[in-house]
Short mmCIF file of C-alpha atoms in Angstrom, two decimals:
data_model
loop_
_atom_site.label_atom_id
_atom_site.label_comp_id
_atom_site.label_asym_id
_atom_site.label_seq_id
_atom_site.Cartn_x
_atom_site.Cartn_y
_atom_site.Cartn_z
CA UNK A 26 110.23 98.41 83.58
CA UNK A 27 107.23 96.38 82.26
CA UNK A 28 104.27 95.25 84.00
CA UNK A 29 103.31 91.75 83.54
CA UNK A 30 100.18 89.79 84.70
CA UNK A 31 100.84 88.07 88.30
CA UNK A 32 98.08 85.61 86.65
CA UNK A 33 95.85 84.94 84.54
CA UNK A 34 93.46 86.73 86.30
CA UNK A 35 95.27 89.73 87.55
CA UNK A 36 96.60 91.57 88.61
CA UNK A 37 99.24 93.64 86.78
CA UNK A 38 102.96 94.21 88.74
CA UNK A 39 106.13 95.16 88.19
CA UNK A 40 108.76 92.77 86.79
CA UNK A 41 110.55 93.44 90.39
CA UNK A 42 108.67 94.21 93.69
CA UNK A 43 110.08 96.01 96.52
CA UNK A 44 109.50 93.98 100.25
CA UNK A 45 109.89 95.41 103.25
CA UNK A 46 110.56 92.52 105.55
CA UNK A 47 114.24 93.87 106.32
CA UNK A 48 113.32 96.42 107.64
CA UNK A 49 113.34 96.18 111.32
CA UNK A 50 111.82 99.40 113.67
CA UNK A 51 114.64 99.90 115.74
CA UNK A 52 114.44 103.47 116.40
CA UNK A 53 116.12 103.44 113.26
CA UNK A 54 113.40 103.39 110.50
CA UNK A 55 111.64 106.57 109.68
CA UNK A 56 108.27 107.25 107.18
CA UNK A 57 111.01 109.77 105.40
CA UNK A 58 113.59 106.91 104.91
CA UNK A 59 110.94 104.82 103.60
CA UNK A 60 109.13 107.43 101.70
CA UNK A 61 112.65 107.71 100.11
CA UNK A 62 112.93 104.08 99.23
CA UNK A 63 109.22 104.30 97.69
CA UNK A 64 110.33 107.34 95.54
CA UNK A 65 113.34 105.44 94.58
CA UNK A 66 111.45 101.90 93.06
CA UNK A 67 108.92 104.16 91.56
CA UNK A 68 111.42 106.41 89.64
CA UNK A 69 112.88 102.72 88.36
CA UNK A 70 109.59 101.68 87.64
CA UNK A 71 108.94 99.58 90.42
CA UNK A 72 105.19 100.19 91.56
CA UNK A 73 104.38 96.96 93.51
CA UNK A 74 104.87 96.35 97.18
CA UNK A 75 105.09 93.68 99.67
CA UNK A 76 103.98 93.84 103.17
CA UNK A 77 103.10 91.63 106.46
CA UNK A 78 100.96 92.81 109.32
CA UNK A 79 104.28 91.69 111.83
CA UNK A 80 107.25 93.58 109.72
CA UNK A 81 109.27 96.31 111.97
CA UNK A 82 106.93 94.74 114.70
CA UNK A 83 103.94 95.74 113.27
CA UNK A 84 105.19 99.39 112.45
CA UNK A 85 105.99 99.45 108.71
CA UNK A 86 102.68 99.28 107.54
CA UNK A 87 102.29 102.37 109.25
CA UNK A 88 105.16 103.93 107.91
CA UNK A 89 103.69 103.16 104.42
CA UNK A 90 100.17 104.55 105.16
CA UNK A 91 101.36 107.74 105.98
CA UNK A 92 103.24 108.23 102.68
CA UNK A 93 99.80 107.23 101.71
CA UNK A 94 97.76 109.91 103.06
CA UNK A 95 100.36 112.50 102.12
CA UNK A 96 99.29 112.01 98.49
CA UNK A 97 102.55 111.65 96.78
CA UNK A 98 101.43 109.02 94.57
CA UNK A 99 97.93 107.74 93.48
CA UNK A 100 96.52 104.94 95.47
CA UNK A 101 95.90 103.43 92.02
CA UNK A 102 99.51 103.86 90.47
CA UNK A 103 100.97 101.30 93.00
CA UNK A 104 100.19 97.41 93.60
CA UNK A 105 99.69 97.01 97.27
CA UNK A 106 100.71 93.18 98.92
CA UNK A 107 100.28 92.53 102.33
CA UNK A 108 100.33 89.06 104.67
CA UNK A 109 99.11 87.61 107.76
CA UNK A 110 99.20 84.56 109.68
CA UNK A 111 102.66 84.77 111.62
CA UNK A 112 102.15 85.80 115.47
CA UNK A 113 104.02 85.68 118.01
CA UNK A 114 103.64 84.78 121.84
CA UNK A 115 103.47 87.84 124.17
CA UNK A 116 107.07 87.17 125.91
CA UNK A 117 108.03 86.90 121.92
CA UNK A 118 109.47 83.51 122.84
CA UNK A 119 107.58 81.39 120.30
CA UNK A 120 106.79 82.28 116.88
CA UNK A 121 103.78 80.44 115.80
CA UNK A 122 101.03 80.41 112.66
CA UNK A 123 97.14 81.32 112.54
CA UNK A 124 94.97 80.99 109.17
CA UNK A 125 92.03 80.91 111.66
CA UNK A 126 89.21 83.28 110.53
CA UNK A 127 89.02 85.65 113.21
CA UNK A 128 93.08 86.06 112.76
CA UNK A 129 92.58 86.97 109.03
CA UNK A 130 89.62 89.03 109.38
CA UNK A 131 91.32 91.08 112.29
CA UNK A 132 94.70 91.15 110.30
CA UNK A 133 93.23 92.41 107.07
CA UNK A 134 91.30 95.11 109.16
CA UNK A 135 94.53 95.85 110.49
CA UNK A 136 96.47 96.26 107.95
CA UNK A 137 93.63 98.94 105.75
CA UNK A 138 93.66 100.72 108.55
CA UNK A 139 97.47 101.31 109.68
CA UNK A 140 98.16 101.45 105.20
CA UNK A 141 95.48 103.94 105.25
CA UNK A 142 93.56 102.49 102.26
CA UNK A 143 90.28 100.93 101.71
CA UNK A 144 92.15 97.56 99.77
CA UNK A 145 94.67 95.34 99.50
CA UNK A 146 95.91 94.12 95.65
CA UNK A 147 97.08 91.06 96.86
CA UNK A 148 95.86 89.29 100.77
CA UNK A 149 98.47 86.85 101.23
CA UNK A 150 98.53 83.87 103.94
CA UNK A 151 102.34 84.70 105.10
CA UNK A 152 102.79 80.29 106.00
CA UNK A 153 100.45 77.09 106.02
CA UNK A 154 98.60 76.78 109.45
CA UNK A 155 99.09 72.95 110.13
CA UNK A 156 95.65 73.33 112.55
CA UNK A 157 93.59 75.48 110.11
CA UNK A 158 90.65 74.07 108.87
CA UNK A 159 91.01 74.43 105.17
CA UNK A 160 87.25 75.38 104.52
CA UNK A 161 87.28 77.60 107.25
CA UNK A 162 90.45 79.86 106.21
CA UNK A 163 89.04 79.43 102.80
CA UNK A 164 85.21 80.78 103.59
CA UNK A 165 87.55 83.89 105.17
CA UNK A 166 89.48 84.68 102.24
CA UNK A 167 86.58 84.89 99.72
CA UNK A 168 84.86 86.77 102.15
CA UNK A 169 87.70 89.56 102.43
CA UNK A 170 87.71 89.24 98.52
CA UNK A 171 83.69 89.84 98.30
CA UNK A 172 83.78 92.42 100.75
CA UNK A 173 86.26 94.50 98.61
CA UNK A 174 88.56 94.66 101.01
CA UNK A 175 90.94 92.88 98.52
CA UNK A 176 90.68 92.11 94.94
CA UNK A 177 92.72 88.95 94.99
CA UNK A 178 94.47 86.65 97.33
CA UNK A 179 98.13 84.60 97.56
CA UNK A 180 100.25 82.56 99.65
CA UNK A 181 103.77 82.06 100.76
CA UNK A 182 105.89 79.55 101.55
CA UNK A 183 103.21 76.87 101.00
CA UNK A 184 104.32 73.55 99.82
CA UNK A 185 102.78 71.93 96.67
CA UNK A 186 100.58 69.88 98.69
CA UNK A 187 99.63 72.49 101.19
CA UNK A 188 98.99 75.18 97.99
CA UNK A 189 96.57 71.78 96.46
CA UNK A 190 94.64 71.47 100.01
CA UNK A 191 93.65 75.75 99.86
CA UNK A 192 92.75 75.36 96.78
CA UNK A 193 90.72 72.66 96.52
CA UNK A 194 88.49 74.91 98.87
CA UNK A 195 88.03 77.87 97.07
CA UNK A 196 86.52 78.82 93.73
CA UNK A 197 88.73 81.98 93.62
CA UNK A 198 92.02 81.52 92.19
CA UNK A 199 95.29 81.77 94.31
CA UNK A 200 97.04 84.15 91.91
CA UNK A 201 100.62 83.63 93.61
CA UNK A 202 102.97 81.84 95.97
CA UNK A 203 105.58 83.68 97.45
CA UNK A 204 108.79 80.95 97.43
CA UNK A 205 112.49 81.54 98.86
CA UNK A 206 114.33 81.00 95.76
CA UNK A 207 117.96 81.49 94.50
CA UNK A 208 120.88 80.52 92.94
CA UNK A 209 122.46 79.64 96.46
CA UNK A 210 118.56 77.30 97.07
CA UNK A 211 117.07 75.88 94.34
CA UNK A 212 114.71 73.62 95.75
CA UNK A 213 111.60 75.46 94.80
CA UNK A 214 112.47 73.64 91.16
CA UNK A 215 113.47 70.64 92.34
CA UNK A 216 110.56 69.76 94.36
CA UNK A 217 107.92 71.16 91.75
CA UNK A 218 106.47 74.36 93.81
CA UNK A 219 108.13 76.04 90.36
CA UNK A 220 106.06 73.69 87.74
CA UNK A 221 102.46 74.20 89.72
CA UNK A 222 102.54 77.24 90.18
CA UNK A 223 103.05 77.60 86.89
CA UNK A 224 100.55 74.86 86.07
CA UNK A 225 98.16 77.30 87.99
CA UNK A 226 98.50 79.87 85.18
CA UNK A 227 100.38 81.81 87.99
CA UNK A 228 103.60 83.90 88.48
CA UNK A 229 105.80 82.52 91.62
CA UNK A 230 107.62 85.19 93.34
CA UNK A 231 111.46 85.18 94.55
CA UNK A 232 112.82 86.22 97.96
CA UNK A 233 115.51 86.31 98.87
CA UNK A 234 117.10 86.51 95.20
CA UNK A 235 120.47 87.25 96.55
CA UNK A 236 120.44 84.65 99.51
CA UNK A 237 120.47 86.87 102.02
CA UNK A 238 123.85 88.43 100.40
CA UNK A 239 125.42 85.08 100.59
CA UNK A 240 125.77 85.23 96.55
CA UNK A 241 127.71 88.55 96.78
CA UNK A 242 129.88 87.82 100.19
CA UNK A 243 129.37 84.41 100.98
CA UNK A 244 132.71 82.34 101.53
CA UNK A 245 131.69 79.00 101.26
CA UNK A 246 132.96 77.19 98.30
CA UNK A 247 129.32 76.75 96.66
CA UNK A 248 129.28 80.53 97.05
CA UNK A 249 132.68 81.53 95.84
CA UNK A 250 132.31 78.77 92.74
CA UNK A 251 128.97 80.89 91.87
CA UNK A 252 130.15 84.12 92.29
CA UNK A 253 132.63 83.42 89.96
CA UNK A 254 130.90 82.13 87.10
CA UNK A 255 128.40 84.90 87.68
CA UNK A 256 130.74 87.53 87.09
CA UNK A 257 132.19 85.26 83.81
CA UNK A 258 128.52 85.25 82.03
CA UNK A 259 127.42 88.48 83.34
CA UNK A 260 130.84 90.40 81.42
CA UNK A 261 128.54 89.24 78.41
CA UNK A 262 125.85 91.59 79.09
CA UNK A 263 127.83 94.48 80.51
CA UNK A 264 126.45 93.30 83.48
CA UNK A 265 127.61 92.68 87.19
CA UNK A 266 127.02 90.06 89.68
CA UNK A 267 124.21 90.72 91.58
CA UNK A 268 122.19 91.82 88.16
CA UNK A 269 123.23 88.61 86.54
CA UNK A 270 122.07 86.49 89.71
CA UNK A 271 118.44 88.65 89.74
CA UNK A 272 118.34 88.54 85.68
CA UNK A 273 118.43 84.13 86.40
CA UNK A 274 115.59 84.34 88.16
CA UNK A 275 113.43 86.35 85.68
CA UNK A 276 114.77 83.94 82.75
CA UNK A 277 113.17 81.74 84.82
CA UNK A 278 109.83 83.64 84.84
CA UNK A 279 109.84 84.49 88.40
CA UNK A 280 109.44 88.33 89.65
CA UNK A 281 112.20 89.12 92.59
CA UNK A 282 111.10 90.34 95.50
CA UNK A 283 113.91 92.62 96.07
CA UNK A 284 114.58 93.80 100.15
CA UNK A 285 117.59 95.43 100.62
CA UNK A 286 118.01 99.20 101.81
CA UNK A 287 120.78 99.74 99.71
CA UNK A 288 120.04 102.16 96.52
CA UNK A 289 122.63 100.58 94.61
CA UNK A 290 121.23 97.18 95.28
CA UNK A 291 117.71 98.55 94.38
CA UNK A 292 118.91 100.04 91.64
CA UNK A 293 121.08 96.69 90.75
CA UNK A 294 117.63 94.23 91.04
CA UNK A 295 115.95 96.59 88.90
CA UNK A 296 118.00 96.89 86.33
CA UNK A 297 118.10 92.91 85.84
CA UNK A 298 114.86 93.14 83.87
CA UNK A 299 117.11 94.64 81.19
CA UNK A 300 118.85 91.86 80.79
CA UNK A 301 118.15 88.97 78.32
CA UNK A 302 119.91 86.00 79.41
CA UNK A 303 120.08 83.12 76.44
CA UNK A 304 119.04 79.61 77.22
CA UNK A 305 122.79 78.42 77.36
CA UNK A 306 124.04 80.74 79.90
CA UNK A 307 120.75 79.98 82.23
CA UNK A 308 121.85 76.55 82.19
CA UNK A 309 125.36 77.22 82.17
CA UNK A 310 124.93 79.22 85.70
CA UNK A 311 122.29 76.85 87.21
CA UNK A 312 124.43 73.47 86.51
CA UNK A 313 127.48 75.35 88.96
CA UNK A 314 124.48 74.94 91.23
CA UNK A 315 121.85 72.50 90.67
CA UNK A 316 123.79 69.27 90.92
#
């Protein structure tokens, strides 16, 4: 798998990333299991991943730093993503957002210490705070950025106008926005989060590229209508469903955030970047949806 420029000032990431916002610490999730997911993208070429202070309650992150200090990679041969500015209340009643200083300061600390490295790729602002003060959360991230704690920062799930507001305030670039997009929601395109990020000489970045699974199993008749003329253009490139539906959003010039625990699914979403899609079967597939 290629790497390709996230912007036009850096960095460089796979064509597919691997997130970890699935996964859920249950009693379930081991460093091993994930250390075996993380051996997994990086045999397929997969060397970029995507993290938030709150996934698996705060324990993933530490999952991932231990597969850090046991060496079986370079630091510098992986792309390392992580996010802040979800919290939740202490009876975990109310989820609510900070992009207050002190909460990005103490988040990115966080974060280097429980990844067990000395920076972040990629600081991302998880969602808009609608009581930030712009300059303020703006001073904070070119501070973490100055401090080399990380070389560049993102968002997600920021609106056009909200992604406008940040940046007017800062005279580093945002270098991505992460955006829920699919074949089952298009609205990213619609409403023109697609265009400016691109007008930003930037790379937007897909989760969800499967819906949630509601491409492969949904039963709706949106879903079923999809599926089908998935699996009718895909038999053109020896390829199935779910590659087809992850190869649409890379015609597209978006790089998939792909989450599932599933090696066959991994293996399916990375496989996609094989696949060439022309023009008329990208619009043939998005008009089943995008009326």
């Amino acid at each position: 798998m290629k790497k390709v420029s996230l912007s036009d000032s850096g960095p460089k990431v796979s064509e597919a990333i691997y997130g970890f916002w699935r996964w859920t610490d249950e009693g379930a999730v081991t460093t091993t299991q994930i250390e075996k997911t993380v051996n997994l993208c990086l045999d397929l070429g997969i060397n970029t991943f995507d993290h938030a202070d709150v996934y698996g309650d705060h324990t993933i992150e530490e999952h991932f730093g231990k597969i850090i200090a046991n060496k079986s990679f370079k630091r510098e041969d992986i792309v390392l993503f992580s996010k802040c500015g979800i919290r939740m209340s202490d009876d975990k009643y109310l989820t609510y957002y900070d992009n207050s200083r002190e909460h990005i300061i103490n988040s990115i600390n966080g974060s280097l210490k429980r990844l067990k490295t000395d920076y972040l790729d990629i600081f991302l602002l998880h969602q808009s705070d609608l009581l930030a003060d712009p300059e303020e959360t703006a001073m904070a991230l070119a501070e973490i950025v100055t401090s080399g704690k990380a070389k560049h920062i993102g968002i997600a799930n920021f609106t056009v106008f909200q992604h406008q507001l940040l940046a007017s305030y800062l005279r580093i670039p945002i270098v991505t926005n992460h955006i829920e997009l699919n074949l089952m929601n298009t609205t990213a395109i619609e409403d023109g989060r697609i265009d400016f990020i691109k007008q930003s000489f930037s790379k937007p970045l897909a989760w969800a590229p499967l819906a949630g699974g509601k491409i492969l199993n949904g039963t709706d008749e949106k879903a079923v209508r999809l599926r089908a003329k998935l699996d009718e253009v895909g038999k053109k490139y020896d390829a199935n469903i779910e590659q087809t539906a992850v190869a649409w959003l890379m015609k597209l010039g978006t790089l998939p955030i792909i989450g599932s625990l599933s090696e066959a699914r991994i293996r399916n979403g990375a496989s996609a970047s094989d696949i060439k899609l022309s023009r008329e079967d990208w619009y043939d597939i998005y008009q089943v949806v995008g009326k």
